[in-house]
Amino acid sequence: MSAINKPCMAAMDAVLSELGTKAARQKPVLRVVMGDACVHFDVVQGNYSGASDRHLQSIANACIAEILGDAKSSQIVRWQLQPDLRHLLISCIDSRDTAAVTQAAKRHGLQLHSLQPDFCVQWNQYASVLPARPCVFATVNEGYATVAYAQEGTIAALSSGPCFCGDNSLEDGRQKTLLTDERTDRLLASLGQNPSAVSNFFLVTTAPEFIPGVSRWKAFGQCEVPR
C-alpha cells in the first residue's frame, strides 16, 4: 500500500474546492469513501464472545503487524466484530492517506465527518438484504476487487486484489469478470467449499460493462442485472 499520489490529491482538491464554495450556504457533511486498493483487509476467527473493545483492538493490531511487519507502524487499524462473535473483520489505512484527506478538507474549509473503505460502505448498505444461506459478496472499484464469503450476515473470509493482469492485457468486462471469478473460486476452495455448490453471488460495481450478459453474478446498485 502506498500513500495518495499527487494526481489523486489534485483531483480531490478540485472536488473539495467546489464543495468549499458551497459550504457557506449548504454546510455539506464530508464523507469520504476510500478505494479498496488503498486498504488492507483481513478476517480472523476465534471465540470473541465477551471480549472487550481493547482486546479486539489488540488482536487486530497483532494481525496487521504479522502481515505488514514494520510497515504496520504507519497504519490506522480498525475492526468490526461479526454477528456470530467468531469472526473479526479487520481493515487498515495508511495514516498518511487519512492525514492527506483531513488536511485537504481543512484547506477548503470543510470538516471531515467519516472516512471508510468502499467495501465496508457497500457491505453495511447491502448486508441486511443478503440471503442467510452461504453467499459471495464482492465489490469492484477502479479495477480492484474485494470478495467475501458470508453466511447469516457474517463475513467468514475475504480476498482482495486487482481484477486485471499486470501487463494490462485483459481489458474488456468479460475478462475482468473471469479474473474476479478466479479469485472467488480460490477463496471458496481455501474454505473447503465447492464453488458450484454456492448459488448466490452478489456484486456491487459502478461499471455496467464489467458484467457480461451471462454471468453467475447478481448486481446491486448502478449495475442491476435481472435475476
mmCIF file with all atom_site columns, C-alpha atoms in Angstrom:
data_model
loop_
_atom_site.group_PDB
_atom_site.id
_atom_site.type_symbol
_atom_site.label_atom_id
_atom_site.label_alt_id
_atom_site.label_comp_id
_atom_site.label_asym_id
_atom_site.label_entity_id
_atom_site.label_seq_id
_atom_site.pdbx_PDB_ins_code
_atom_site.Cartn_x
_atom_site.Cartn_y
_atom_site.Cartn_z
_atom_site.occupancy
_atom_site.B_iso_or_equiv
_atom_site.pdbx_formal_charge
_atom_site.auth_seq_id
_atom_site.auth_comp_id
_atom_site.auth_asym_id
_atom_site.auth_atom_id
_atom_site.pdbx_PDB_model_num
ATOM 1   C CA . MET A 1 1   ? 0.000   0.000   0.000   1.00 0.00 ? 1   MET A CA 1
ATOM 2   C CA . SER A 1 2   ? 1.189   3.498   -0.760  1.00 0.00 ? 2   SER A CA 1
ATOM 3   C CA . ALA A 1 3   ? 0.067   6.980   0.196   1.00 0.00 ? 3   ALA A CA 1
ATOM 4   C CA . ILE A 1 4   ? -2.245  9.024   -2.019  1.00 0.00 ? 4   ILE A CA 1
ATOM 5   C CA . ASN A 1 5   ? -0.314  10.151  -5.081  1.00 0.00 ? 5   ASN A CA 1
ATOM 6   C CA . LYS A 1 6   ? -0.169  13.698  -6.483  1.00 0.00 ? 6   LYS A CA 1
ATOM 7   C CA . PRO A 1 7   ? -2.713  13.210  -9.321  1.00 0.00 ? 7   PRO A CA 1
ATOM 8   C CA . CYS A 1 8   ? -5.239  11.827  -6.825  1.00 0.00 ? 8   CYS A CA 1
ATOM 9   C CA . MET A 1 9   ? -4.571  14.731  -4.473  1.00 0.00 ? 9   MET A CA 1
ATOM 10  C CA . ALA A 1 10  ? -5.099  17.213  -7.304  1.00 0.00 ? 10  ALA A CA 1
ATOM 11  C CA . ALA A 1 11  ? -8.417  15.587  -8.214  1.00 0.00 ? 11  ALA A CA 1
ATOM 12  C CA . MET A 1 12  ? -9.514  15.543  -4.585  1.00 0.00 ? 12  MET A CA 1
ATOM 13  C CA . ASP A 1 13  ? -8.586  19.218  -4.161  1.00 0.00 ? 13  ASP A CA 1
ATOM 14  C CA . ALA A 1 14  ? -10.665 20.097  -7.209  1.00 0.00 ? 14  ALA A CA 1
ATOM 15  C CA . VAL A 1 15  ? -13.747 18.380  -5.766  1.00 0.00 ? 15  VAL A CA 1
ATOM 16  C CA . LEU A 1 16  ? -13.224 19.852  -2.296  1.00 0.00 ? 16  LEU A CA 1
ATOM 17  C CA . SER A 1 17  ? -12.739 23.305  -3.769  1.00 0.00 ? 17  SER A CA 1
ATOM 18  C CA . GLU A 1 18  ? -16.169 23.091  -5.398  1.00 0.00 ? 18  GLU A CA 1
ATOM 19  C CA . LEU A 1 19  ? -17.713 21.853  -2.155  1.00 0.00 ? 19  LEU A CA 1
ATOM 20  C CA . GLY A 1 20  ? -15.952 24.570  -0.199  1.00 0.00 ? 20  GLY A CA 1
ATOM 21  C CA . THR A 1 21  ? -17.515 27.235  -2.427  1.00 0.00 ? 21  THR A CA 1
ATOM 22  C CA . LYS A 1 22  ? -20.981 25.972  -1.496  1.00 0.00 ? 22  LYS A CA 1
ATOM 23  C CA . ALA A 1 23  ? -20.152 25.301  2.145   1.00 0.00 ? 23  ALA A CA 1
ATOM 24  C CA . ALA A 1 24  ? -21.292 28.672  3.478   1.00 0.00 ? 24  ALA A CA 1
ATOM 25  C CA . ARG A 1 25  ? -24.782 28.144  2.057   1.00 0.00 ? 25  ARG A CA 1
ATOM 26  C CA . GLN A 1 26  ? -25.299 24.401  2.309   1.00 0.00 ? 26  GLN A CA 1
ATOM 27  C CA . LYS A 1 27  ? -22.926 23.307  5.117   1.00 0.00 ? 27  LYS A CA 1
ATOM 28  C CA . PRO A 1 28  ? -22.146 19.945  3.477   1.00 0.00 ? 28  PRO A CA 1
ATOM 29  C CA . VAL A 1 29  ? -21.049 16.987  5.572   1.00 0.00 ? 29  VAL A CA 1
ATOM 30  C CA . LEU A 1 30  ? -17.909 15.439  4.112   1.00 0.00 ? 30  LEU A CA 1
ATOM 31  C CA . ARG A 1 31  ? -17.985 11.652  3.997   1.00 0.00 ? 31  ARG A CA 1
ATOM 32  C CA . VAL A 1 32  ? -15.030 10.155  2.129   1.00 0.00 ? 32  VAL A CA 1
ATOM 33  C CA . VAL A 1 33  ? -15.031 6.664   0.641   1.00 0.00 ? 33  VAL A CA 1
ATOM 34  C CA . MET A 1 34  ? -11.527 5.236   0.213   1.00 0.00 ? 34  MET A CA 1
ATOM 35  C CA . GLY A 1 35  ? -10.834 2.945   -2.753  1.00 0.00 ? 35  GLY A CA 1
ATOM 36  C CA . ASP A 1 36  ? -10.102 -0.600  -1.594  1.00 0.00 ? 36  ASP A CA 1
ATOM 37  C CA . ALA A 1 37  ? -6.745  -0.587  -3.385  1.00 0.00 ? 37  ALA A CA 1
ATOM 38  C CA . CYS A 1 38  ? -5.571  1.732   -0.570  1.00 0.00 ? 38  CYS A CA 1
ATOM 39  C CA . VAL A 1 39  ? -6.850  -0.589  2.169   1.00 0.00 ? 39  VAL A CA 1
ATOM 40  C CA . HIS A 1 40  ? -5.633  -3.875  3.614   1.00 0.00 ? 40  HIS A CA 1
ATOM 41  C CA . PHE A 1 41  ? -8.293  -6.338  4.831   1.00 0.00 ? 41  PHE A CA 1
ATOM 42  C CA . ASP A 1 42  ? -8.127  -9.458  6.944   1.00 0.00 ? 42  ASP A CA 1
ATOM 43  C CA . VAL A 1 43  ? -10.589 -11.779 8.684   1.00 0.00 ? 43  VAL A CA 1
ATOM 44  C CA . VAL A 1 44  ? -9.555  -13.809 11.739  1.00 0.00 ? 44  VAL A CA 1
ATOM 45  C CA . GLN A 1 45  ? -11.542 -16.487 13.512  1.00 0.00 ? 45  GLN A CA 1
ATOM 46  C CA . GLY A 1 46  ? -11.772 -17.122 17.257  1.00 0.00 ? 46  GLY A CA 1
ATOM 47  C CA . ASN A 1 47  ? -14.109 -17.086 20.237  1.00 0.00 ? 47  ASN A CA 1
ATOM 48  C CA . TYR A 1 48  ? -14.690 -13.383 20.797  1.00 0.00 ? 48  TYR A CA 1
ATOM 49  C CA . SER A 1 49  ? -17.828 -13.592 22.912  1.00 0.00 ? 49  SER A CA 1
ATOM 50  C CA . GLY A 1 50  ? -17.382 -11.254 25.851  1.00 0.00 ? 50  GLY A CA 1
ATOM 51  C CA . ALA A 1 51  ? -14.131 -9.785  24.505  1.00 0.00 ? 51  ALA A CA 1
ATOM 52  C CA . SER A 1 52  ? -13.620 -6.097  25.283  1.00 0.00 ? 52  SER A CA 1
ATOM 53  C CA . ASP A 1 53  ? -13.057 -3.474  22.607  1.00 0.00 ? 53  ASP A CA 1
ATOM 54  C CA . ARG A 1 54  ? -9.495  -3.093  23.865  1.00 0.00 ? 54  ARG A CA 1
ATOM 55  C CA . HIS A 1 55  ? -8.861  -6.834  23.486  1.00 0.00 ? 55  HIS A CA 1
ATOM 56  C CA . LEU A 1 56  ? -10.298 -6.884  19.979  1.00 0.00 ? 56  LEU A CA 1
ATOM 57  C CA . GLN A 1 57  ? -8.185  -3.870  19.018  1.00 0.00 ? 57  GLN A CA 1
ATOM 58  C CA . SER A 1 58  ? -5.057  -5.638  20.270  1.00 0.00 ? 58  SER A CA 1
ATOM 59  C CA . ILE A 1 59  ? -5.936  -8.705  18.187  1.00 0.00 ? 59  ILE A CA 1
ATOM 60  C CA . ALA A 1 60  ? -6.455  -6.552  15.108  1.00 0.00 ? 60  ALA A CA 1
ATOM 61  C CA . ASN A 1 61  ? -3.162  -4.726  15.704  1.00 0.00 ? 61  ASN A CA 1
ATOM 62  C CA . ALA A 1 62  ? -1.287  -8.019  16.118  1.00 0.00 ? 62  ALA A CA 1
ATOM 63  C CA . CYS A 1 63  ? -2.750  -9.465  12.899  1.00 0.00 ? 63  CYS A CA 1
ATOM 64  C CA . ILE A 1 64  ? -1.758  -6.424  10.859  1.00 0.00 ? 64  ILE A CA 1
ATOM 65  C CA . ALA A 1 65  ? 1.711   -6.384  12.434  1.00 0.00 ? 65  ALA A CA 1
ATOM 66  C CA . GLU A 1 66  ? 2.200   -10.021 11.454  1.00 0.00 ? 66  GLU A CA 1
ATOM 67  C CA . ILE A 1 67  ? 1.213   -9.325  7.863   1.00 0.00 ? 67  ILE A CA 1
ATOM 68  C CA . LEU A 1 68  ? 2.825   -5.930  7.273   1.00 0.00 ? 68  LEU A CA 1
ATOM 69  C CA . GLY A 1 69  ? 5.790   -6.095  9.673   1.00 0.00 ? 69  GLY A CA 1
ATOM 70  C CA . ASP A 1 70  ? 7.487   -2.727  10.180  1.00 0.00 ? 70  ASP A CA 1
ATOM 71  C CA . ALA A 1 71  ? 5.034   -1.070  7.789   1.00 0.00 ? 71  ALA A CA 1
ATOM 72  C CA . LYS A 1 72  ? 2.302   -1.583  10.394  1.00 0.00 ? 72  LYS A CA 1
ATOM 73  C CA . SER A 1 73  ? 3.516   1.452   12.341  1.00 0.00 ? 73  SER A CA 1
ATOM 74  C CA . SER A 1 74  ? 2.100   3.787   9.683   1.00 0.00 ? 74  SER A CA 1
ATOM 75  C CA . GLN A 1 75  ? -1.331  2.127   9.603   1.00 0.00 ? 75  GLN A CA 1
ATOM 76  C CA . ILE A 1 76  ? -4.613  3.070   11.265  1.00 0.00 ? 76  ILE A CA 1
ATOM 77  C CA . VAL A 1 77  ? -6.234  -0.257  12.197  1.00 0.00 ? 77  VAL A CA 1
ATOM 78  C CA . ARG A 1 78  ? -9.985  -0.715  12.546  1.00 0.00 ? 78  ARG A CA 1
ATOM 79  C CA . TRP A 1 79  ? -12.111 -3.768  13.216  1.00 0.00 ? 79  TRP A CA 1
ATOM 80  C CA . GLN A 1 80  ? -15.712 -4.977  13.120  1.00 0.00 ? 80  GLN A CA 1
ATOM 81  C CA . LEU A 1 81  ? -16.877 -7.978  15.142  1.00 0.00 ? 81  LEU A CA 1
ATOM 82  C CA . GLN A 1 82  ? -19.204 -10.076 13.027  1.00 0.00 ? 82  GLN A CA 1
ATOM 83  C CA . PRO A 1 83  ? -22.684 -11.139 14.270  1.00 0.00 ? 83  PRO A CA 1
ATOM 84  C CA . ASP A 1 84  ? -21.573 -14.707 15.043  1.00 0.00 ? 84  ASP A CA 1
ATOM 85  C CA . LEU A 1 85  ? -18.983 -13.325 17.515  1.00 0.00 ? 85  LEU A CA 1
ATOM 86  C CA . ARG A 1 86  ? -16.421 -15.682 15.966  1.00 0.00 ? 86  ARG A CA 1
ATOM 87  C CA . HIS A 1 87  ? -15.072 -13.647 13.055  1.00 0.00 ? 87  HIS A CA 1
ATOM 88  C CA . LEU A 1 88  ? -13.264 -10.322 13.277  1.00 0.00 ? 88  LEU A CA 1
ATOM 89  C CA . LEU A 1 89  ? -13.139 -8.199  10.120  1.00 0.00 ? 89  LEU A CA 1
ATOM 90  C CA . ILE A 1 90  ? -10.029 -6.016  10.132  1.00 0.00 ? 90  ILE A CA 1
ATOM 91  C CA . SER A 1 91  ? -9.066  -3.118  7.886   1.00 0.00 ? 91  SER A CA 1
ATOM 92  C CA . CYS A 1 92  ? -6.174  -0.707  7.922   1.00 0.00 ? 92  CYS A CA 1
ATOM 93  C CA . ILE A 1 93  ? -5.449  2.513   6.050   1.00 0.00 ? 93  ILE A CA 1
ATOM 94  C CA . ASP A 1 94  ? -2.139  4.306   5.805   1.00 0.00 ? 94  ASP A CA 1
ATOM 95  C CA . SER A 1 95  ? -2.123  7.200   8.272   1.00 0.00 ? 95  SER A CA 1
ATOM 96  C CA . ARG A 1 96  ? -0.579  9.373   5.537   1.00 0.00 ? 96  ARG A CA 1
ATOM 97  C CA . ASP A 1 97  ? -3.738  8.893   3.495   1.00 0.00 ? 97  ASP A CA 1
ATOM 98  C CA . THR A 1 98  ? -6.063  9.849   6.331   1.00 0.00 ? 98  THR A CA 1
ATOM 99  C CA . ALA A 1 99  ? -3.871  12.865  7.132   1.00 0.00 ? 99  ALA A CA 1
ATOM 100 C CA . ALA A 1 100 ? -3.899  13.932  3.471   1.00 0.00 ? 100 ALA A CA 1
ATOM 101 C CA . VAL A 1 101 ? -7.701  13.780  3.322   1.00 0.00 ? 101 VAL A CA 1
ATOM 102 C CA . THR A 1 102 ? -8.088  15.640  6.633   1.00 0.00 ? 102 THR A CA 1
ATOM 103 C CA . GLN A 1 103 ? -5.645  18.359  5.607   1.00 0.00 ? 103 GLN A CA 1
ATOM 104 C CA . ALA A 1 104 ? -7.290  18.743  2.198   1.00 0.00 ? 104 ALA A CA 1
ATOM 105 C CA . ALA A 1 105 ? -10.672 19.177  3.849   1.00 0.00 ? 105 ALA A CA 1
ATOM 106 C CA . LYS A 1 106 ? -9.288  21.875  6.157   1.00 0.00 ? 106 LYS A CA 1
ATOM 107 C CA . ARG A 1 107 ? -7.715  23.723  3.228   1.00 0.00 ? 107 ARG A CA 1
ATOM 108 C CA . HIS A 1 108 ? -11.174 24.147  1.757   1.00 0.00 ? 108 HIS A CA 1
ATOM 109 C CA . GLY A 1 109 ? -12.990 24.975  4.978   1.00 0.00 ? 109 GLY A CA 1
ATOM 110 C CA . LEU A 1 110 ? -14.659 21.585  5.324   1.00 0.00 ? 110 LEU A CA 1
ATOM 111 C CA . GLN A 1 111 ? -14.867 19.207  8.255   1.00 0.00 ? 111 GLN A CA 1
ATOM 112 C CA . LEU A 1 112 ? -14.270 15.504  7.648   1.00 0.00 ? 112 LEU A CA 1
ATOM 113 C CA . HIS A 1 113 ? -17.160 13.513  9.101   1.00 0.00 ? 113 HIS A CA 1
ATOM 114 C CA . SER A 1 114 ? -16.071 9.988   8.137   1.00 0.00 ? 114 SER A CA 1
ATOM 115 C CA . LEU A 1 115 ? -13.583 8.037   6.032   1.00 0.00 ? 115 LEU A CA 1
ATOM 116 C CA . GLN A 1 116 ? -14.411 4.430   5.168   1.00 0.00 ? 116 GLN A CA 1
ATOM 117 C CA . PRO A 1 117 ? -13.213 1.779   2.699   1.00 0.00 ? 117 PRO A CA 1
ATOM 118 C CA . ASP A 1 118 ? -15.557 1.262   -0.243  1.00 0.00 ? 118 ASP A CA 1
ATOM 119 C CA . PHE A 1 119 ? -16.107 -2.410  0.622   1.00 0.00 ? 119 PHE A CA 1
ATOM 120 C CA . CYS A 1 120 ? -17.236 -1.546  4.170   1.00 0.00 ? 120 CYS A CA 1
ATOM 121 C CA . VAL A 1 121 ? -19.636 1.116   2.899   1.00 0.00 ? 121 VAL A CA 1
ATOM 122 C CA . GLN A 1 122 ? -21.223 -1.318  0.429   1.00 0.00 ? 122 GLN A CA 1
ATOM 123 C CA . TRP A 1 123 ? -21.335 -4.206  2.906   1.00 0.00 ? 123 TRP A CA 1
ATOM 124 C CA . ASN A 1 124 ? -23.074 -2.048  5.523   1.00 0.00 ? 124 ASN A CA 1
ATOM 125 C CA . GLN A 1 125 ? -25.614 -0.987  2.903   1.00 0.00 ? 125 GLN A CA 1
ATOM 126 C CA . TYR A 1 126 ? -26.456 -4.389  1.443   1.00 0.00 ? 126 TYR A CA 1
ATOM 127 C CA . ALA A 1 127 ? -25.697 -6.983  4.146   1.00 0.00 ? 127 ALA A CA 1
ATOM 128 C CA . SER A 1 128 ? -29.233 -6.867  5.534   1.00 0.00 ? 128 SER A CA 1
ATOM 129 C CA . VAL A 1 129 ? -30.784 -7.918  2.215   1.00 0.00 ? 129 VAL A CA 1
ATOM 130 C CA . LEU A 1 130 ? -28.421 -10.816 1.507   1.00 0.00 ? 130 LEU A CA 1
ATOM 131 C CA . PRO A 1 131 ? -29.778 -14.353 1.990   1.00 0.00 ? 131 PRO A CA 1
ATOM 132 C CA . ALA A 1 132 ? -29.000 -16.157 5.259   1.00 0.00 ? 132 ALA A CA 1
ATOM 133 C CA . ARG A 1 133 ? -27.565 -19.119 3.361   1.00 0.00 ? 133 ARG A CA 1
ATOM 134 C CA . PRO A 1 134 ? -23.911 -19.064 2.211   1.00 0.00 ? 134 PRO A CA 1
ATOM 135 C CA . CYS A 1 135 ? -23.191 -16.482 -0.463  1.00 0.00 ? 135 CYS A CA 1
ATOM 136 C CA . VAL A 1 136 ? -20.398 -14.444 -2.024  1.00 0.00 ? 136 VAL A CA 1
ATOM 137 C CA . PHE A 1 137 ? -20.462 -10.656 -1.809  1.00 0.00 ? 137 PHE A CA 1
ATOM 138 C CA . ALA A 1 138 ? -17.970 -8.670  -3.882  1.00 0.00 ? 138 ALA A CA 1
ATOM 139 C CA . THR A 1 139 ? -17.190 -5.080  -4.782  1.00 0.00 ? 139 THR A CA 1
ATOM 140 C CA . VAL A 1 140 ? -15.231 -3.809  -7.773  1.00 0.00 ? 140 VAL A CA 1
ATOM 141 C CA . ASN A 1 141 ? -13.861 -0.279  -7.631  1.00 0.00 ? 141 ASN A CA 1
ATOM 142 C CA . GLU A 1 142 ? -11.390 1.189   -10.129 1.00 0.00 ? 142 GLU A CA 1
ATOM 143 C CA . GLY A 1 143 ? -10.240 -2.245  -11.303 1.00 0.00 ? 143 GLY A CA 1
ATOM 144 C CA . TYR A 1 144 ? -9.809  -3.627  -7.775  1.00 0.00 ? 144 TYR A CA 1
ATOM 145 C CA . ALA A 1 145 ? -11.954 -6.461  -6.429  1.00 0.00 ? 145 ALA A CA 1
ATOM 146 C CA . THR A 1 146 ? -12.783 -7.358  -2.826  1.00 0.00 ? 146 THR A CA 1
ATOM 147 C CA . VAL A 1 147 ? -14.545 -10.708 -2.427  1.00 0.00 ? 147 VAL A CA 1
ATOM 148 C CA . ALA A 1 148 ? -16.141 -12.000 0.789   1.00 0.00 ? 148 ALA A CA 1
ATOM 149 C CA . TYR A 1 149 ? -17.723 -15.320 1.757   1.00 0.00 ? 149 TYR A CA 1
ATOM 150 C CA . ALA A 1 150 ? -20.697 -14.651 4.029   1.00 0.00 ? 150 ALA A CA 1
ATOM 151 C CA . GLN A 1 151 ? -23.431 -16.514 5.861   1.00 0.00 ? 151 GLN A CA 1
ATOM 152 C CA . GLU A 1 152 ? -26.233 -15.166 8.064   1.00 0.00 ? 152 GLU A CA 1
ATOM 153 C CA . GLY A 1 153 ? -24.771 -11.676 7.942   1.00 0.00 ? 153 GLY A CA 1
ATOM 154 C CA . THR A 1 154 ? -21.269 -12.793 8.930   1.00 0.00 ? 154 THR A CA 1
ATOM 155 C CA . ILE A 1 155 ? -18.149 -12.361 6.795   1.00 0.00 ? 155 ILE A CA 1
ATOM 156 C CA . ALA A 1 156 ? -16.163 -15.564 7.328   1.00 0.00 ? 156 ALA A CA 1
ATOM 157 C CA . ALA A 1 157 ? -13.378 -14.999 4.783   1.00 0.00 ? 157 ALA A CA 1
ATOM 158 C CA . LEU A 1 158 ? -12.200 -12.309 2.390   1.00 0.00 ? 158 LEU A CA 1
ATOM 159 C CA . SER A 1 159 ? -9.806  -11.852 -0.514  1.00 0.00 ? 159 SER A CA 1
ATOM 160 C CA . SER A 1 160 ? -8.879  -8.695  -2.416  1.00 0.00 ? 160 SER A CA 1
ATOM 161 C CA . GLY A 1 161 ? -6.678  -7.640  -5.293  1.00 0.00 ? 161 GLY A CA 1
ATOM 162 C CA . PRO A 1 162 ? -6.568  -6.253  -8.858  1.00 0.00 ? 162 PRO A CA 1
ATOM 163 C CA . CYS A 1 163 ? -9.049  -7.639  -11.364 1.00 0.00 ? 163 CYS A CA 1
ATOM 164 C CA . PHE A 1 164 ? -6.645  -7.249  -14.261 1.00 0.00 ? 164 PHE A CA 1
ATOM 165 C CA . CYS A 1 165 ? -3.279  -8.717  -15.235 1.00 0.00 ? 165 CYS A CA 1
ATOM 166 C CA . GLY A 1 166 ? -0.012  -6.955  -14.511 1.00 0.00 ? 166 GLY A CA 1
ATOM 167 C CA . ASP A 1 167 ? 0.552   -6.409  -18.226 1.00 0.00 ? 167 ASP A CA 1
ATOM 168 C CA . ASN A 1 168 ? -2.951  -4.875  -18.572 1.00 0.00 ? 168 ASN A CA 1
ATOM 169 C CA . SER A 1 169 ? -3.668  -7.361  -21.364 1.00 0.00 ? 169 SER A CA 1
ATOM 170 C CA . LEU A 1 170 ? -7.176  -8.055  -20.064 1.00 0.00 ? 170 LEU A CA 1
ATOM 171 C CA . GLU A 1 171 ? -9.333  -5.019  -20.640 1.00 0.00 ? 171 GLU A CA 1
ATOM 172 C CA . ASP A 1 172 ? -12.898 -5.972  -21.506 1.00 0.00 ? 172 ASP A CA 1
ATOM 173 C CA . GLY A 1 173 ? -15.601 -6.607  -18.904 1.00 0.00 ? 173 GLY A CA 1
ATOM 174 C CA . ARG A 1 174 ? -15.868 -10.335 -19.509 1.00 0.00 ? 174 ARG A CA 1
ATOM 175 C CA . GLN A 1 175 ? -12.137 -10.918 -18.989 1.00 0.00 ? 175 GLN A CA 1
ATOM 176 C CA . LYS A 1 176 ? -12.107 -8.823  -15.814 1.00 0.00 ? 176 LYS A CA 1
ATOM 177 C CA . THR A 1 177 ? -15.095 -10.771 -14.519 1.00 0.00 ? 177 THR A CA 1
ATOM 178 C CA . LEU A 1 178 ? -13.226 -14.014 -15.171 1.00 0.00 ? 178 LEU A CA 1
ATOM 179 C CA . LEU A 1 179 ? -10.336 -12.798 -13.046 1.00 0.00 ? 179 LEU A CA 1
ATOM 180 C CA . THR A 1 180 ? -12.720 -11.930 -10.228 1.00 0.00 ? 180 THR A CA 1
ATOM 181 C CA . ASP A 1 181 ? -14.277 -15.386 -10.678 1.00 0.00 ? 181 ASP A CA 1
ATOM 182 C CA . GLU A 1 182 ? -10.854 -16.955 -10.285 1.00 0.00 ? 182 GLU A CA 1
ATOM 183 C CA . ARG A 1 183 ? -10.246 -15.048 -7.057  1.00 0.00 ? 183 ARG A CA 1
ATOM 184 C CA . THR A 1 184 ? -13.676 -16.093 -5.827  1.00 0.00 ? 184 THR A CA 1
ATOM 185 C CA . ASP A 1 185 ? -13.116 -19.764 -6.650  1.00 0.00 ? 185 ASP A CA 1
ATOM 186 C CA . ARG A 1 186 ? -9.739  -19.761 -4.885  1.00 0.00 ? 186 ARG A CA 1
ATOM 187 C CA . LEU A 1 187 ? -11.328 -18.210 -1.799  1.00 0.00 ? 187 LEU A CA 1
ATOM 188 C CA . LEU A 1 188 ? -14.077 -20.820 -1.717  1.00 0.00 ? 188 LEU A CA 1
ATOM 189 C CA . ALA A 1 189 ? -11.602 -23.650 -2.282  1.00 0.00 ? 189 ALA A CA 1
ATOM 190 C CA . SER A 1 190 ? -9.481  -22.426 0.640   1.00 0.00 ? 190 SER A CA 1
ATOM 191 C CA . LEU A 1 191 ? -12.570 -22.864 2.834   1.00 0.00 ? 191 LEU A CA 1
ATOM 192 C CA . GLY A 1 192 ? -13.254 -26.364 1.517   1.00 0.00 ? 192 GLY A CA 1
ATOM 193 C CA . GLN A 1 193 ? -16.265 -25.114 -0.412  1.00 0.00 ? 193 GLN A CA 1
ATOM 194 C CA . ASN A 1 194 ? -17.218 -26.323 -3.879  1.00 0.00 ? 194 ASN A CA 1
ATOM 195 C CA . PRO A 1 195 ? -17.910 -23.166 -5.968  1.00 0.00 ? 195 PRO A CA 1
ATOM 196 C CA . SER A 1 196 ? -20.644 -24.977 -7.878  1.00 0.00 ? 196 SER A CA 1
ATOM 197 C CA . ALA A 1 197 ? -22.473 -25.616 -4.589  1.00 0.00 ? 197 ALA A CA 1
ATOM 198 C CA . VAL A 1 198 ? -22.789 -21.878 -3.893  1.00 0.00 ? 198 VAL A CA 1
ATOM 199 C CA . SER A 1 199 ? -25.713 -20.402 -5.803  1.00 0.00 ? 199 SER A CA 1
ATOM 200 C CA . ASN A 1 200 ? -25.673 -16.766 -4.710  1.00 0.00 ? 200 ASN A CA 1
ATOM 201 C CA . PHE A 1 201 ? -23.036 -14.329 -5.974  1.00 0.00 ? 201 PHE A CA 1
ATOM 202 C CA . PHE A 1 202 ? -23.654 -10.611 -5.425  1.00 0.00 ? 202 PHE A CA 1
ATOM 203 C CA . LEU A 1 203 ? -21.582 -7.797  -6.899  1.00 0.00 ? 203 LEU A CA 1
ATOM 204 C CA . VAL A 1 204 ? -21.503 -4.036  -6.387  1.00 0.00 ? 204 VAL A CA 1
ATOM 205 C CA . THR A 1 205 ? -19.872 -2.076  -9.198  1.00 0.00 ? 205 THR A CA 1
ATOM 206 C CA . THR A 1 206 ? -20.379 1.277   -10.869 1.00 0.00 ? 206 THR A CA 1
ATOM 207 C CA . ALA A 1 207 ? -19.189 -0.078  -14.221 1.00 0.00 ? 207 ALA A CA 1
ATOM 208 C CA . PRO A 1 208 ? -22.081 -1.769  -16.097 1.00 0.00 ? 208 PRO A CA 1
ATOM 209 C CA . GLU A 1 209 ? -19.684 -3.112  -18.714 1.00 0.00 ? 209 GLU A CA 1
ATOM 210 C CA . PHE A 1 210 ? -17.955 -5.170  -16.049 1.00 0.00 ? 210 PHE A CA 1
ATOM 211 C CA . ILE A 1 211 ? -20.694 -7.830  -16.015 1.00 0.00 ? 211 ILE A CA 1
ATOM 212 C CA . PRO A 1 212 ? -21.412 -9.724  -19.247 1.00 0.00 ? 212 PRO A CA 1
ATOM 213 C CA . GLY A 1 213 ? -24.899 -10.726 -20.294 1.00 0.00 ? 213 GLY A CA 1
ATOM 214 C CA . VAL A 1 214 ? -24.491 -14.248 -18.948 1.00 0.00 ? 214 VAL A CA 1
ATOM 215 C CA . SER A 1 215 ? -22.927 -14.408 -15.502 1.00 0.00 ? 215 SER A CA 1
ATOM 216 C CA . ARG A 1 216 ? -23.393 -16.029 -12.108 1.00 0.00 ? 216 ARG A CA 1
ATOM 217 C CA . TRP A 1 217 ? -23.171 -12.558 -10.536 1.00 0.00 ? 217 TRP A CA 1
ATOM 218 C CA . LYS A 1 218 ? -26.258 -10.610 -9.496  1.00 0.00 ? 218 LYS A CA 1
ATOM 219 C CA . ALA A 1 219 ? -25.522 -6.925  -9.292  1.00 0.00 ? 219 ALA A CA 1
ATOM 220 C CA . PHE A 1 220 ? -26.587 -4.262  -6.835  1.00 0.00 ? 220 PHE A CA 1
ATOM 221 C CA . GLY A 1 221 ? -26.542 -0.515  -7.253  1.00 0.00 ? 221 GLY A CA 1
ATOM 222 C CA . GLN A 1 222 ? -25.884 1.228   -10.556 1.00 0.00 ? 222 GLN A CA 1
ATOM 223 C CA . CYS A 1 223 ? -25.392 -2.017  -12.434 1.00 0.00 ? 223 CYS A CA 1
ATOM 224 C CA . GLU A 1 224 ? -28.583 -4.007  -11.914 1.00 0.00 ? 224 GLU A CA 1
ATOM 225 C CA . VAL A 1 225 ? -28.741 -7.409  -13.618 1.00 0.00 ? 225 VAL A CA 1
ATOM 226 C CA . PRO A 1 226 ? -32.119 -9.256  -13.770 1.00 0.00 ? 226 PRO A CA 1
ATOM 227 C CA . ARG A 1 227 ? -32.213 -12.292 -11.516 1.00 0.00 ? 227 ARG A CA 1
#
